[in-house]
Amino acid sequence: MQLGIHFMNFAFPTGARELATTIAETAKTADEAGATWFTFMDHYFQMEQFGGAAAPMLEGYTALGFVAGQTRNLRLGLLVTGVTYRHPGLLAKIVTTLDVLSQGRAMLGLGAAWYDREHEGLGVPFPPLGERFERLEETIQIVRQMWSDDDGPYDGAHYRLAETVNVPQPLQQPRPPILIGGTGEKKTLRLVAKYADACNIFAMGPEVVRSKLDVLARHCENEGRDYATIQKTILGGPDPLADTDAFLAEMERYAAIGIDHVQLVPSTSDPVAFAGQLGERVIPRLADITA
């Protein structure tokens, strides 16, 4: 099983002046420790449970571009980009730029978006949920077309592009991987089965996650998709440093149902030390656990 760092708290006593150093050192330490992913959230405002709009929040793709220049091996992405945040054509261009400048390490995480306050706050349209899912599917179609040899038009219900030109193309071939986050059984997991290379599910416990994967498997059967070609990942889990043995035992249970990657949020106020301790105490032993 592999492990990555999900960096989501930007509130440190030293304030914004030291954020660049903290992020750079955390990412470099994670890279050297053997972590495989480094992700941020994609929000305009910090989530309410972590302080809301009064708490600091950085723009995700700008932050990933910064991390790309500090690291060599980590796969870089956002968990996840809300479909309402950027026009699909621009999003494809942004992730392409990240892929080229990181030498082929970008991934695109997508979701239907949910945080109405930040949309209203910054004047960004926030359509009803059903429409957001329609836009999510069209966005995936547009991105896939822009990452192909087809640079012709796209004519959807919500988006119309006269030319899906994207030069240069991403370095990864056939394209950067697409991950869809969420657990909705009727729409989200169906879109995973139809389009995605990976899914990301909150670590709600192996039994709950297994039930979601069972639904995904049924969608794959209906779509004619090989379930095994989809990477299954989780976000969260027990604190790996408070009780490493208990954490690894939990990861064995997740691996038994097909999970092969876990994203962890730093559990201390020192994310650099957290990443370093993961490399010393957790990552080598986690690598022995197979899905």
PDB file of C-alpha atoms in Angstrom:
ATOM      1  CA  MET A   1       0.000   0.000   0.000  1.00  0.00           C
ATOM      2  CA  GLN A   2       1.136   3.531  -0.780  1.00  0.00           C
ATOM      3  CA  LEU A   3       0.725   6.735   1.220  1.00  0.00           C
ATOM      4  CA  GLY A   4       0.508  10.426   0.467  1.00  0.00           C
ATOM      5  CA  ILE A   5       0.178  13.744   2.284  1.00  0.00           C
ATOM      6  CA  HIS A   6      -3.017  15.803   2.051  1.00  0.00           C
ATOM      7  CA  PHE A   7      -2.046  19.344   3.102  1.00  0.00           C
ATOM      8  CA  MET A   8      -5.210  21.215   4.112  1.00  0.00           C
ATOM      9  CA  ASN A   9      -4.375  23.413   7.116  1.00  0.00           C
ATOM     10  CA  PHE A  10      -2.640  26.698   6.289  1.00  0.00           C
ATOM     11  CA  ALA A  11      -3.026  28.273   9.740  1.00  0.00           C
ATOM     12  CA  PHE A  12       0.336  28.439  11.476  1.00  0.00           C
ATOM     13  CA  PRO A  13       1.495  30.747  14.290  1.00  0.00           C
ATOM     14  CA  THR A  14       4.115  32.301  12.011  1.00  0.00           C
ATOM     15  CA  GLY A  15       1.428  33.441   9.577  1.00  0.00           C
ATOM     16  CA  ALA A  16       1.497  33.693   5.791  1.00  0.00           C
ATOM     17  CA  ARG A  17       5.156  34.741   5.594  1.00  0.00           C
ATOM     18  CA  GLU A  18       6.351  31.246   6.522  1.00  0.00           C
ATOM     19  CA  LEU A  19       3.762  29.282   4.544  1.00  0.00           C
ATOM     20  CA  ALA A  20       5.975  28.852   1.501  1.00  0.00           C
ATOM     21  CA  THR A  21       8.800  27.438   3.608  1.00  0.00           C
ATOM     22  CA  THR A  22       6.493  25.104   5.534  1.00  0.00           C
ATOM     23  CA  ILE A  23       4.853  23.744   2.392  1.00  0.00           C
ATOM     24  CA  ALA A  24       8.167  23.339   0.573  1.00  0.00           C
ATOM     25  CA  GLU A  25       9.837  21.536   3.466  1.00  0.00           C
ATOM     26  CA  THR A  26       6.824  19.267   4.025  1.00  0.00           C
ATOM     27  CA  ALA A  27       6.704  18.314   0.352  1.00  0.00           C
ATOM     28  CA  LYS A  28      10.446  17.724   0.094  1.00  0.00           C
ATOM     29  CA  THR A  29      10.432  15.643   3.257  1.00  0.00           C
ATOM     30  CA  ALA A  30       7.465  13.605   1.999  1.00  0.00           C
ATOM     31  CA  ASP A  31       9.241  13.078  -1.335  1.00  0.00           C
ATOM     32  CA  GLU A  32      12.413  11.866   0.358  1.00  0.00           C
ATOM     33  CA  ALA A  33      10.408   9.698   2.788  1.00  0.00           C
ATOM     34  CA  GLY A  34       8.831   7.670  -0.004  1.00  0.00           C
ATOM     35  CA  ALA A  35       5.349   9.194  -0.059  1.00  0.00           C
ATOM     36  CA  THR A  36       3.755   8.913  -3.492  1.00  0.00           C
ATOM     37  CA  TRP A  37       1.169  11.742  -3.632  1.00  0.00           C
ATOM     38  CA  PHE A  38       1.015  15.319  -2.400  1.00  0.00           C
ATOM     39  CA  THR A  39      -2.403  16.951  -2.544  1.00  0.00           C
ATOM     40  CA  PHE A  40      -4.193  20.119  -1.473  1.00  0.00           C
ATOM     41  CA  MET A  41      -7.881  20.895  -1.158  1.00  0.00           C
ATOM     42  CA  ASP A  42      -9.528  23.011  -3.834  1.00  0.00           C
ATOM     43  CA  HIS A  43     -11.476  25.748  -2.070  1.00  0.00           C
ATOM     44  CA  TYR A  44     -11.769  29.514  -2.127  1.00  0.00           C
ATOM     45  CA  PHE A  45     -12.550  29.654   1.615  1.00  0.00           C
ATOM     46  CA  GLN A  46     -11.371  27.276   4.316  1.00  0.00           C
ATOM     47  CA  MET A  47     -14.086  24.820   5.329  1.00  0.00           C
ATOM     48  CA  GLU A  48     -16.322  25.852   8.229  1.00  0.00           C
ATOM     49  CA  GLN A  49     -15.106  23.099  10.573  1.00  0.00           C
ATOM     50  CA  PHE A  50     -11.536  24.410  10.189  1.00  0.00           C
ATOM     51  CA  GLY A  51     -12.242  28.089  10.672  1.00  0.00           C
ATOM     52  CA  GLY A  52     -14.247  29.133   7.644  1.00  0.00           C
ATOM     53  CA  ALA A  53     -13.505  32.221   5.584  1.00  0.00           C
ATOM     54  CA  ALA A  54     -11.475  33.818   8.399  1.00  0.00           C
ATOM     55  CA  ALA A  55      -8.876  31.037   8.161  1.00  0.00           C
ATOM     56  CA  PRO A  56      -6.175  31.045   5.466  1.00  0.00           C
ATOM     57  CA  MET A  57      -6.676  29.134   2.207  1.00  0.00           C
ATOM     58  CA  LEU A  58      -4.365  29.085  -0.807  1.00  0.00           C
ATOM     59  CA  GLU A  59      -5.385  28.600  -4.430  1.00  0.00           C
ATOM     60  CA  GLY A  60      -4.782  24.947  -5.197  1.00  0.00           C
ATOM     61  CA  TYR A  61      -3.148  24.813  -8.617  1.00  0.00           C
ATOM     62  CA  THR A  62      -0.816  27.726  -7.896  1.00  0.00           C
ATOM     63  CA  ALA A  63       0.275  25.866  -4.757  1.00  0.00           C
ATOM     64  CA  LEU A  64       0.795  22.655  -6.718  1.00  0.00           C
ATOM     65  CA  GLY A  65       2.951  24.495  -9.238  1.00  0.00           C
ATOM     66  CA  PHE A  66       5.113  25.705  -6.373  1.00  0.00           C
ATOM     67  CA  VAL A  67       5.424  22.164  -4.994  1.00  0.00           C
ATOM     68  CA  ALA A  68       6.308  20.828  -8.436  1.00  0.00           C
ATOM     69  CA  GLY A  69       9.478  22.901  -8.359  1.00  0.00           C
ATOM     70  CA  GLN A  70      10.429  21.561  -4.921  1.00  0.00           C
ATOM     71  CA  THR A  71      10.014  17.831  -5.593  1.00  0.00           C
ATOM     72  CA  ARG A  72      10.966  15.121  -8.053  1.00  0.00           C
ATOM     73  CA  ASN A  73       8.768  12.073  -7.528  1.00  0.00           C
ATOM     74  CA  LEU A  74       5.453  12.972  -5.899  1.00  0.00           C
ATOM     75  CA  ARG A  75       2.271  12.797  -7.940  1.00  0.00           C
ATOM     76  CA  LEU A  76       0.514  16.163  -7.592  1.00  0.00           C
ATOM     77  CA  GLY A  77      -3.194  16.939  -7.538  1.00  0.00           C
ATOM     78  CA  LEU A  78      -6.157  18.404  -5.707  1.00  0.00           C
ATOM     79  CA  LEU A  79      -8.666  16.399  -3.648  1.00  0.00           C
ATOM     80  CA  VAL A  80     -10.745  17.472  -5.396  1.00  0.00           C
ATOM     81  CA  THR A  81     -11.443  20.220  -7.920  1.00  0.00           C
ATOM     82  CA  GLY A  82     -15.072  21.271  -7.745  1.00  0.00           C
ATOM     83  CA  VAL A  83     -16.598  21.283 -11.219  1.00  0.00           C
ATOM     84  CA  THR A  84     -17.887  24.826 -10.678  1.00  0.00           C
ATOM     85  CA  TYR A  85     -14.506  26.379  -9.893  1.00  0.00           C
ATOM     86  CA  ARG A  86     -13.002  26.638 -13.391  1.00  0.00           C
ATOM     87  CA  HIS A  87     -14.228  26.401 -16.967  1.00  0.00           C
ATOM     88  CA  PRO A  88     -13.406  22.895 -18.287  1.00  0.00           C
ATOM     89  CA  GLY A  89     -11.178  24.126 -21.123  1.00  0.00           C
ATOM     90  CA  LEU A  90      -9.156  26.267 -18.722  1.00  0.00           C
ATOM     91  CA  LEU A  91      -8.974  23.390 -16.235  1.00  0.00           C
ATOM     92  CA  ALA A  92      -7.524  21.083 -18.890  1.00  0.00           C
ATOM     93  CA  LYS A  93      -4.925  23.724 -19.717  1.00  0.00           C
ATOM     94  CA  ILE A  94      -4.024  24.252 -16.066  1.00  0.00           C
ATOM     95  CA  VAL A  95      -3.495  20.542 -15.382  1.00  0.00           C
ATOM     96  CA  THR A  96      -1.545  20.210 -18.638  1.00  0.00           C
ATOM     97  CA  THR A  97       0.755  23.007 -17.500  1.00  0.00           C
ATOM     98  CA  LEU A  98       1.271  21.281 -14.158  1.00  0.00           C
ATOM     99  CA  ASP A  99       2.028  18.013 -15.928  1.00  0.00           C
ATOM    100  CA  VAL A 100       4.570  19.555 -18.287  1.00  0.00           C
ATOM    101  CA  LEU A 101       6.381  21.548 -15.600  1.00  0.00           C
ATOM    102  CA  SER A 102       6.412  18.651 -13.127  1.00  0.00           C
ATOM    103  CA  GLN A 103       7.786  16.302 -15.800  1.00  0.00           C
ATOM    104  CA  GLY A 104       4.659  14.163 -15.931  1.00  0.00           C
ATOM    105  CA  ARG A 105       3.411  14.054 -12.334  1.00  0.00           C
ATOM    106  CA  ALA A 106      -0.028  15.707 -12.492  1.00  0.00           C
ATOM    107  CA  MET A 107      -3.382  14.121 -11.821  1.00  0.00           C
ATOM    108  CA  LEU A 108      -6.858  15.597 -12.068  1.00  0.00           C
ATOM    109  CA  GLY A 109      -9.163  15.078  -9.123  1.00  0.00           C
ATOM    110  CA  LEU A 110     -12.785  16.074  -9.749  1.00  0.00           C
ATOM    111  CA  GLY A 111     -16.014  16.326  -7.804  1.00  0.00           C
ATOM    112  CA  ALA A 112     -19.447  17.919  -8.035  1.00  0.00           C
ATOM    113  CA  ALA A 113     -18.655  20.755  -5.533  1.00  0.00           C
ATOM    114  CA  TRP A 114     -20.646  21.431  -2.380  1.00  0.00           C
ATOM    115  CA  TYR A 115     -19.465  24.562  -0.518  1.00  0.00           C
ATOM    116  CA  ASP A 116     -22.126  27.141  -1.324  1.00  0.00           C
ATOM    117  CA  ARG A 117     -20.743  29.865   0.953  1.00  0.00           C
ATOM    118  CA  GLU A 118     -17.510  30.284  -0.993  1.00  0.00           C
ATOM    119  CA  HIS A 119     -19.396  30.469  -4.281  1.00  0.00           C
ATOM    120  CA  GLU A 120     -21.786  33.099  -2.984  1.00  0.00           C
ATOM    121  CA  GLY A 121     -18.943  34.957  -1.307  1.00  0.00           C
ATOM    122  CA  LEU A 122     -16.901  35.358  -4.491  1.00  0.00           C
ATOM    123  CA  GLY A 123     -19.806  35.571  -6.891  1.00  0.00           C
ATOM    124  CA  VAL A 124     -19.258  32.207  -8.580  1.00  0.00           C
ATOM    125  CA  PRO A 125     -22.404  30.513  -9.937  1.00  0.00           C
ATOM    126  CA  PHE A 126     -23.520  27.509  -7.903  1.00  0.00           C
ATOM    127  CA  PRO A 127     -26.172  25.600  -9.845  1.00  0.00           C
ATOM    128  CA  PRO A 128     -28.398  22.905  -8.325  1.00  0.00           C
ATOM    129  CA  LEU A 129     -26.896  19.514  -7.581  1.00  0.00           C
ATOM    130  CA  GLY A 130     -28.392  17.772 -10.595  1.00  0.00           C
ATOM    131  CA  GLU A 131     -26.926  20.352 -12.938  1.00  0.00           C
ATOM    132  CA  ARG A 132     -23.558  20.173 -11.220  1.00  0.00           C
ATOM    133  CA  PHE A 133     -23.407  16.454 -11.963  1.00  0.00           C
ATOM    134  CA  GLU A 134     -24.329  17.128 -15.586  1.00  0.00           C
ATOM    135  CA  ARG A 135     -21.520  19.670 -15.734  1.00  0.00           C
ATOM    136  CA  LEU A 136     -19.161  17.183 -14.075  1.00  0.00           C
ATOM    137  CA  GLU A 137     -19.759  14.624 -16.811  1.00  0.00           C
ATOM    138  CA  GLU A 138     -19.339  17.220 -19.558  1.00  0.00           C
ATOM    139  CA  THR A 139     -16.137  18.474 -17.919  1.00  0.00           C
ATOM    140  CA  ILE A 140     -14.660  14.979 -17.966  1.00  0.00           C
ATOM    141  CA  GLN A 141     -15.607  14.593 -21.613  1.00  0.00           C
ATOM    142  CA  ILE A 142     -14.025  17.949 -22.502  1.00  0.00           C
ATOM    143  CA  VAL A 143     -10.816  17.259 -20.608  1.00  0.00           C
ATOM    144  CA  ARG A 144     -10.457  13.846 -22.223  1.00  0.00           C
ATOM    145  CA  GLN A 145     -11.031  15.368 -25.644  1.00  0.00           C
ATOM    146  CA  MET A 146      -8.463  18.096 -25.038  1.00  0.00           C
ATOM    147  CA  TRP A 147      -5.994  15.410 -23.969  1.00  0.00           C
ATOM    148  CA  SER A 148      -6.437  13.555 -27.264  1.00  0.00           C
ATOM    149  CA  ASP A 149      -5.818  14.036 -30.970  1.00  0.00           C
ATOM    150  CA  ASP A 150      -9.299  15.496 -31.417  1.00  0.00           C
ATOM    151  CA  ASP A 151      -9.053  19.303 -31.332  1.00  0.00           C
ATOM    152  CA  GLY A 152     -12.488  19.857 -32.863  1.00  0.00           C
ATOM    153  CA  PRO A 153     -15.542  21.405 -31.238  1.00  0.00           C
ATOM    154  CA  TYR A 154     -17.441  20.199 -28.211  1.00  0.00           C
ATOM    155  CA  ASP A 155     -21.154  20.873 -28.054  1.00  0.00           C
ATOM    156  CA  GLY A 156     -22.770  19.980 -24.759  1.00  0.00           C
ATOM    157  CA  ALA A 157     -25.827  21.096 -22.834  1.00  0.00           C
ATOM    158  CA  HIS A 158     -23.769  23.374 -20.572  1.00  0.00           C
ATOM    159  CA  TYR A 159     -20.439  23.912 -22.348  1.00  0.00           C
ATOM    160  CA  ARG A 160     -19.692  24.707 -25.979  1.00  0.00           C
ATOM    161  CA  LEU A 161     -16.111  24.898 -27.199  1.00  0.00           C
ATOM    162  CA  ALA A 162     -15.329  25.876 -30.787  1.00  0.00           C
ATOM    163  CA  GLU A 163     -11.803  24.384 -30.660  1.00  0.00           C
ATOM    164  CA  THR A 164     -10.436  21.989 -28.043  1.00  0.00           C
ATOM    165  CA  VAL A 165      -6.865  22.993 -28.868  1.00  0.00           C
ATOM    166  CA  ASN A 166      -4.305  22.156 -26.188  1.00  0.00           C
ATOM    167  CA  VAL A 167      -0.648  22.735 -27.086  1.00  0.00           C
ATOM    168  CA  PRO A 168       1.551  21.343 -25.693  1.00  0.00           C
ATOM    169  CA  GLN A 169      -0.135  18.127 -24.708  1.00  0.00           C
ATOM    170  CA  PRO A 170       0.575  16.594 -21.274  1.00  0.00           C
ATOM    171  CA  LEU A 171       3.764  14.573 -20.964  1.00  0.00           C
ATOM    172  CA  GLN A 172       1.876  11.618 -19.496  1.00  0.00           C
ATOM    173  CA  GLN A 173       0.411   9.363 -22.122  1.00  0.00           C
ATOM    174  CA  PRO A 174      -2.303   8.770 -22.950  1.00  0.00           C
ATOM    175  CA  ARG A 175      -3.100  11.533 -20.425  1.00  0.00           C
ATOM    176  CA  PRO A 176      -2.852  12.433 -16.740  1.00  0.00           C
ATOM    177  CA  PRO A 177      -4.972  10.146 -14.574  1.00  0.00           C
ATOM    178  CA  ILE A 178      -8.475  11.291 -13.664  1.00  0.00           C
ATOM    179  CA  LEU A 179      -9.698  10.677 -10.117  1.00  0.00           C
ATOM    180  CA  ILE A 180     -13.278  11.243  -8.997  1.00  0.00           C
ATOM    181  CA  GLY A 181     -13.883  11.827  -5.305  1.00  0.00           C
ATOM    182  CA  GLY A 182     -17.077  10.983  -3.459  1.00  0.00           C
ATOM    183  CA  THR A 183     -19.355   8.136  -2.483  1.00  0.00           C
ATOM    184  CA  GLY A 184     -22.716   8.893  -4.098  1.00  0.00           C
ATOM    185  CA  GLU A 185     -23.993   5.542  -5.270  1.00  0.00           C
ATOM    186  CA  LYS A 186     -26.272   6.647  -8.119  1.00  0.00           C
ATOM    187  CA  LYS A 187     -24.208   9.341  -9.831  1.00  0.00           C
ATOM    188  CA  THR A 188     -20.660   9.682  -8.473  1.00  0.00           C
ATOM    189  CA  LEU A 189     -19.706   6.012  -8.548  1.00  0.00           C
ATOM    190  CA  ARG A 190     -21.371   5.587 -11.932  1.00  0.00           C
ATOM    191  CA  LEU A 191     -19.138   8.344 -13.315  1.00  0.00           C
ATOM    192  CA  VAL A 192     -16.115   6.624 -11.757  1.00  0.00           C
ATOM    193  CA  ALA A 193     -17.027   3.423 -13.569  1.00  0.00           C
ATOM    194  CA  LYS A 194     -17.583   5.221 -16.857  1.00  0.00           C
ATOM    195  CA  TYR A 195     -14.633   7.614 -16.939  1.00  0.00           C
ATOM    196  CA  ALA A 196     -12.165   7.578 -14.032  1.00  0.00           C
ATOM    197  CA  ASP A 197      -8.787   6.002 -13.481  1.00  0.00           C
ATOM    198  CA  ALA A 198      -9.167   6.222  -9.698  1.00  0.00           C
ATOM    199  CA  CYS A 199     -11.706   6.869  -6.973  1.00  0.00           C
ATOM    200  CA  ASN A 200     -11.191   8.474  -3.581  1.00  0.00           C
ATOM    201  CA  ILE A 201     -13.437   7.620  -0.643  1.00  0.00           C
ATOM    202  CA  PHE A 202     -13.357   8.943   2.907  1.00  0.00           C
ATOM    203  CA  ALA A 203     -11.973   6.329   5.315  1.00  0.00           C
ATOM    204  CA  MET A 204     -15.352   5.617   6.921  1.00  0.00           C
ATOM    205  CA  GLY A 205     -14.303   2.138   8.007  1.00  0.00           C
ATOM    206  CA  PRO A 206     -13.547  -0.957   5.911  1.00  0.00           C
ATOM    207  CA  GLU A 207     -17.122  -2.253   6.011  1.00  0.00           C
ATOM    208  CA  VAL A 208     -18.635   0.996   4.751  1.00  0.00           C
ATOM    209  CA  VAL A 209     -15.953   1.432   2.108  1.00  0.00           C
ATOM    210  CA  ARG A 210     -16.433  -2.161   0.958  1.00  0.00           C
ATOM    211  CA  SER A 211     -20.142  -1.482   0.451  1.00  0.00           C
ATOM    212  CA  LYS A 212     -19.258   1.507  -1.739  1.00  0.00           C
ATOM    213  CA  LEU A 213     -16.795  -0.561  -3.749  1.00  0.00           C
ATOM    214  CA  ASP A 214     -19.473  -3.203  -4.248  1.00  0.00           C
ATOM    215  CA  VAL A 215     -21.680  -0.513  -5.784  1.00  0.00           C
ATOM    216  CA  LEU A 216     -18.782   0.620  -7.962  1.00  0.00           C
ATOM    217  CA  ALA A 217     -18.265  -2.953  -9.146  1.00  0.00           C
ATOM    218  CA  ARG A 218     -21.916  -3.173 -10.192  1.00  0.00           C
ATOM    219  CA  HIS A 219     -21.622   0.096 -12.114  1.00  0.00           C
ATOM    220  CA  CYS A 220     -18.514  -1.261 -13.829  1.00  0.00           C
ATOM    221  CA  GLU A 221     -20.443  -4.339 -14.902  1.00  0.00           C
ATOM    222  CA  ASN A 222     -23.217  -2.166 -16.317  1.00  0.00           C
ATOM    223  CA  GLU A 223     -20.696   0.048 -18.145  1.00  0.00           C
ATOM    224  CA  GLY A 224     -18.643  -2.855 -19.485  1.00  0.00           C
ATOM    225  CA  ARG A 225     -15.652  -1.569 -17.519  1.00  0.00           C
ATOM    226  CA  ASP A 226     -12.983  -3.747 -15.937  1.00  0.00           C
ATOM    227  CA  TYR A 227     -13.295  -2.986 -12.211  1.00  0.00           C
ATOM    228  CA  ALA A 228      -9.649  -3.929 -11.690  1.00  0.00           C
ATOM    229  CA  THR A 229      -8.470  -1.025 -13.872  1.00  0.00           C
ATOM    230  CA  ILE A 230      -9.741   1.546 -11.341  1.00  0.00           C
ATOM    231  CA  GLN A 231      -7.392   2.487  -8.510  1.00  0.00           C
ATOM    232  CA  LYS A 232      -9.179   2.527  -5.157  1.00  0.00           C
ATOM    233  CA  THR A 233      -7.921   5.101  -2.652  1.00  0.00           C
ATOM    234  CA  ILE A 234      -9.033   6.522   0.694  1.00  0.00           C
ATOM    235  CA  LEU A 235      -8.578   9.780   2.562  1.00  0.00           C
ATOM    236  CA  GLY A 236      -8.040   9.590   6.309  1.00  0.00           C
ATOM    237  CA  GLY A 237      -7.728   6.846   8.893  1.00  0.00           C
ATOM    238  CA  PRO A 238      -6.339   6.415  12.408  1.00  0.00           C
ATOM    239  CA  ASP A 239      -3.434   8.595  13.497  1.00  0.00           C
ATOM    240  CA  PRO A 240      -0.401   6.656  12.192  1.00  0.00           C
ATOM    241  CA  LEU A 241       1.961   8.183  14.728  1.00  0.00           C
ATOM    242  CA  ALA A 242      -0.197   7.823  17.856  1.00  0.00           C
ATOM    243  CA  ASP A 243      -0.437   4.045  17.403  1.00  0.00           C
ATOM    244  CA  THR A 244       1.418   2.813  14.337  1.00  0.00           C
ATOM    245  CA  ASP A 245       0.519  -0.830  14.850  1.00  0.00           C
ATOM    246  CA  ALA A 246      -3.186  -0.008  15.061  1.00  0.00           C
ATOM    247  CA  PHE A 247      -2.940   2.129  11.928  1.00  0.00           C
ATOM    248  CA  LEU A 248      -1.216  -0.637   9.981  1.00  0.00           C
ATOM    249  CA  ALA A 249      -3.765  -3.188  11.162  1.00  0.00           C
ATOM    250  CA  GLU A 250      -6.536  -0.925   9.858  1.00  0.00           C
ATOM    251  CA  MET A 251      -4.730  -0.514   6.537  1.00  0.00           C
ATOM    252  CA  GLU A 252      -4.506  -4.305   6.228  1.00  0.00           C
ATOM    253  CA  ARG A 253      -8.289  -4.424   6.483  1.00  0.00           C
ATOM    254  CA  TYR A 254      -8.597  -1.770   3.788  1.00  0.00           C
ATOM    255  CA  ALA A 255      -6.100  -3.566   1.568  1.00  0.00           C
ATOM    256  CA  ALA A 256      -8.151  -6.745   1.882  1.00  0.00           C
ATOM    257  CA  ILE A 257     -11.053  -4.999   0.106  1.00  0.00           C
ATOM    258  CA  GLY A 258      -8.845  -3.549  -2.648  1.00  0.00           C
ATOM    259  CA  ILE A 259      -7.598  -0.202  -1.320  1.00  0.00           C
ATOM    260  CA  ASP A 260      -3.987   0.414  -2.360  1.00  0.00           C
ATOM    261  CA  HIS A 261      -3.410   4.062  -1.407  1.00  0.00           C
ATOM    262  CA  VAL A 262      -4.174   6.250   1.618  1.00  0.00           C
ATOM    263  CA  GLN A 263      -3.948  10.050   1.827  1.00  0.00           C
ATOM    264  CA  LEU A 264      -3.234  11.360   5.318  1.00  0.00           C
ATOM    265  CA  VAL A 265      -3.721  14.812   6.801  1.00  0.00           C
ATOM    266  CA  PRO A 266      -0.829  15.815   9.117  1.00  0.00           C
ATOM    267  CA  SER A 267      -1.966  15.084  12.659  1.00  0.00           C
ATOM    268  CA  THR A 268       0.407  17.557  14.314  1.00  0.00           C
ATOM    269  CA  SER A 269       1.080  21.293  14.079  1.00  0.00           C
ATOM    270  CA  ASP A 270       4.450  20.432  12.511  1.00  0.00           C
ATOM    271  CA  PRO A 271       3.732  18.876   9.100  1.00  0.00           C
ATOM    272  CA  VAL A 272       7.426  18.640   8.247  1.00  0.00           C
ATOM    273  CA  ALA A 273       8.102  16.438  11.272  1.00  0.00           C
ATOM    274  CA  PHE A 274       4.929  14.471  10.532  1.00  0.00           C
ATOM    275  CA  ALA A 275       6.144  13.651   7.029  1.00  0.00           C
ATOM    276  CA  GLY A 276       9.575  12.699   8.331  1.00  0.00           C
ATOM    277  CA  GLN A 277       8.175  10.360  10.956  1.00  0.00           C
ATOM    278  CA  LEU A 278       5.949   8.721   8.367  1.00  0.00           C
ATOM    279  CA  GLY A 279       9.084   7.915   6.416  1.00  0.00           C
ATOM    280  CA  GLU A 280      10.806   6.447   9.448  1.00  0.00           C
ATOM    281  CA  ARG A 281       7.962   4.581  11.122  1.00  0.00           C
ATOM    282  CA  VAL A 282       5.121   3.968   8.690  1.00  0.00           C
ATOM    283  CA  ILE A 283       5.894   3.985   4.959  1.00  0.00           C
ATOM    284  CA  PRO A 284       8.394   1.075   4.951  1.00  0.00           C
ATOM    285  CA  ARG A 285       5.965  -1.158   6.842  1.00  0.00           C
ATOM    286  CA  LEU A 286       2.971   0.008   4.824  1.00  0.00           C
ATOM    287  CA  ALA A 287       4.773  -1.031   1.638  1.00  0.00           C
ATOM    288  CA  ASP A 288       4.591  -4.651   2.795  1.00  0.00           C
ATOM    289  CA  ILE A 289       0.779  -4.532   2.782  1.00  0.00           C
ATOM    290  CA  THR A 290      -0.714  -5.509  -0.570  1.00  0.00           C
ATOM    291  CA  ALA A 291      -4.253  -5.113  -1.867  1.00  0.00           C
TER     292      ALA A 291
END
